[in-house]
C-alpha positions as a Python dict, from the first residue, in 0.01 Angstrom:
ca = {
    (1, 'M'): (0, 0, 0),
    (2, 'K'): (90, 55, 391),
    (3, 'K'): (178, -346, 433),
    (4, 'N'): (399, -313, 132),
    (5, 'L'): (560, -2, 236),
    (6, 'L'): (612, -166, 601),
    (7, 'T'): (773, -463, 437),
    (8, 'L'): (983, -242, 238),
    (9, 'V'): (1123, -56, 542),
    (10, 'A'): (1133, -390, 762),
    (11, 'L'): (1358, -529, 489),
    (12, 'G'): (1570, -224, 439),
    (13, 'A'): (1630, -189, 815),
    (14, 'F'): (1703, -558, 823),
    (15, 'G'): (1954, -531, 573),
    (16, 'M'): (2121, -246, 737),
    (17, 'C'): (2184, -483, 1053),
    (18, 'S'): (2492, -673, 1060),
    (19, 'A'): (2599, -974, 1259),
    (20, 'Q'): (2820, -947, 1576),
    (21, 'S'): (3155, -1093, 1545),
    (22, 'L'): (3343, -1169, 1824),
    (23, 'V'): (3740, -1187, 1841),
    (24, 'P'): (3872, -1434, 2110),
    (25, 'Q'): (4055, -1247, 2357),
    (26, 'V'): (4182, -1320, 2685),
    (27, 'V'): (4267, -1068, 2993),
    (28, 'S'): (4524, -1197, 3244),
    (29, 'S'): (4793, -1125, 3435),
    (30, 'V'): (5069, -1249, 3219),
    (31, 'G'): (5091, -1465, 2890),
    (32, 'G'): (5267, -1517, 2566),
    (33, 'A'): (5278, -1706, 2255),
    (34, 'G'): (5598, -1858, 2038),
    (35, 'S'): (5614, -2076, 1728),
    (36, 'S'): (5912, -2267, 1550),
    (37, 'A'): (5938, -2504, 1259),
    (38, 'M'): (5834, -2796, 1530),
    (39, 'G'): (5510, -2629, 1667),
    (40, 'S'): (5387, -2361, 1859),
    (41, 'L'): (5259, -2270, 2224),
    (42, 'E'): (5037, -2005, 2358),
    (43, 'W'): (5005, -1962, 2738),
    (44, 'T'): (4822, -1766, 2980),
    (45, 'V'): (4832, -1730, 3362),
    (46, 'G'): (4578, -1605, 3603),
    (47, 'E'): (4277, -1676, 3426),
    (48, 'A'): (3963, -1651, 3680),
    (49, 'V'): (3784, -1969, 3602),
    (50, 'I'): (3921, -2296, 3412),
    (51, 'N'): (3801, -2639, 3414),
    (52, 'T'): (3896, -2945, 3197),
    (53, 'A'): (3680, -3263, 3159),
    (54, 'T'): (3806, -3554, 2956),
    (55, 'D'): (3629, -3896, 2870),
    (56, 'G'): (3969, -4048, 2727),
    (57, 'N'): (3882, -3967, 2371),
    (58, 'F'): (3786, -3572, 2387),
    (59, 'T'): (3886, -3292, 2624),
    (60, 'L'): (3670, -3017, 2683),
    (61, 'T'): (3848, -2698, 2831),
    (62, 'Q'): (3664, -2422, 2969),
    (63, 'G'): (3810, -2078, 3033),
    (64, 'F'): (3898, -1789, 2812),
    (65, 'H'): (4201, -1906, 2651),
    (66, 'Q'): (4130, -2162, 2395),
    (67, 'P'): (4433, -2185, 2158),
    (68, 'L'): (4444, -2340, 1831),
    (69, 'L'): (4597, -2719, 1839),
    (70, 'V'): (4779, -2779, 1530),
    (71, 'I'): (4975, -3102, 1520),
    (72, 'P'): (5220, -3108, 1180),
    (73, 'T'): (5189, -3421, 1001),
    (74, 'D'): (5447, -3389, 763),
    (75, 'V'): (5744, -3175, 743),
    (76, 'Q'): (5843, -3021, 382),
    (77, 'S'): (6175, -2951, 270),
    (78, 'I'): (6277, -2587, 281),
    (79, 'E'): (6508, -2600, -30),
    (80, 'A'): (6365, -2616, -334),
    (81, 'N'): (6607, -2835, -511),
    (82, 'A'): (6680, -3133, -246),
    (83, 'A'): (7030, -3176, -144),
    (84, 'Y'): (6963, -3472, 44),
    (85, 'S'): (6715, -3812, 43),
    (86, 'V'): (6651, -4035, 335),
    (87, 'F'): (6530, -4380, 293),
    (88, 'P'): (6395, -4622, 372),
    (89, 'N'): (6078, -4479, 529),
    (90, 'P'): (5928, -4640, 732),
    (91, 'T'): (6247, -4801, 895),
    (92, 'A'): (6323, -5052, 1179),
    (93, 'D'): (6698, -5025, 1218),
    (94, 'Y'): (6847, -4733, 1007),
    (95, 'V'): (6802, -4472, 758),
    (96, 'R'): (7050, -4396, 470),
    (97, 'V'): (7119, -4017, 381),
    (98, 'K'): (7174, -4005, 24),
    (99, 'F'): (7364, -3690, -103),
    (100, 'N'): (7256, -3581, -450),
    (101, 'T'): (7578, -3478, -576),
    (102, 'D'): (7891, -3695, -675),
    (103, 'K'): (8138, -3545, -436),
    (104, 'N'): (8227, -3659, -86),
    (105, 'Q'): (8024, -3446, 155),
    (106, 'S'): (7864, -3451, 494),
    (107, 'C'): (7618, -3312, 695),
    (108, 'N'): (7470, -3239, 1033),
    (109, 'Y'): (7193, -3375, 1150),
    (110, 'K'): (6960, -3347, 1446),
    (111, 'L'): (6688, -3628, 1512),
    (112, 'F'): (6370, -3503, 1704),
    (113, 'D'): (6073, -3706, 1867),
    (114, 'I'): (5745, -3573, 1780),
    (115, 'E'): (5720, -3352, 2085),
    (116, 'G'): (6027, -3157, 1942),
    (117, 'K'): (6287, -3298, 2170),
    (118, 'I'): (6660, -3383, 2049),
    (119, 'I'): (6703, -3733, 2069),
    (120, 'R'): (7033, -3735, 1868),
    (121, 'E'): (7283, -3529, 1710),
    (122, 'G'): (7598, -3584, 1502),
    (123, 'V'): (7737, -3565, 1128),
    (124, 'V'): (7687, -3837, 815),
    (125, 'T'): (7921, -3861, 548),
    (126, 'T'): (7899, -4011, 220),
    (127, 'Q'): (8124, -4277, 357),
    (128, 'N'): (7903, -4334, 675),
    (129, 'P'): (7544, -4222, 566),
    (130, 'D'): (7338, -4413, 817),
    (131, 'I'): (7149, -4282, 1104),
    (132, 'S'): (7062, -4580, 1352),
    (133, 'F'): (6708, -4626, 1462),
    (134, 'L'): (6794, -4926, 1659),
    (135, 'N'): (6657, -4953, 2054),
    (136, 'M'): (6439, -4664, 1974),
    (137, 'A'): (6054, -4683, 2028),
    (138, 'S'): (5805, -4729, 1736),
    (139, 'G'): (5656, -4381, 1629),
    (140, 'K'): (5720, -4064, 1422),
    (141, 'Y'): (6043, -3883, 1442),
    (142, 'I'): (6176, -3584, 1251),
    (143, 'I'): (6545, -3556, 1076),
    (144, 'S'): (6695, -3206, 1041),
    (145, 'L'): (6970, -3229, 787),
    (146, 'F'): (7191, -2895, 743),
    (147, 'N'): (7505, -2794, 593),
    (148, 'T'): (7777, -2565, 646),
    (149, 'H'): (7576, -2303, 437),
    (150, 'H'): (7281, -2354, 720),
    (151, 'K'): (7063, -2491, 440),
    (152, 'T'): (6821, -2721, 590),
    (153, 'Q'): (6616, -2995, 475),
    (154, 'N'): (6351, -3188, 718),
    (155, 'F'): (6232, -3522, 695),
    (156, 'S'): (5919, -3708, 874),
    (157, 'I'): (6052, -4078, 966),
    (158, 'I'): (5841, -4346, 1066),
    (159, 'K'): (6013, -4601, 1311),
    (160, 'Q'): (5838, -4965, 1290),
    (161, 'N'): (5938, -5273, 1515),
}
């Protein structure tokens, strides 16, 4: 009887205990965070101990600030009803913007590399719908198309040689 009572009390006490939960925090002299459609950046200054080791494939960073690295692999359209389509994808030399209406139209574009740097910007029209990828390195690019009403669509384009 004592053994059963002791077991019951131990199980009850064990059930009342909860695991410790740690929330990542950093105490530094200054820091910040920001994000956009292209990615996010977190930074701190003044951490006491930091060390980074890499073997070429993996990177291990010691320190307090361990931000989550998120790399977008595809960009989705912001508009529900697509105003444009872009093809061919992948491409070797150009992409063509197709306006999904019958009217003569134009839109502005910005071409970004995978790091979010603007490579080129300009205007495409129904009469001149091509965006050139000639003399550009192979890789992934993002085209943002926007009209005068600031409705934007983003397309992920792969450039192949």
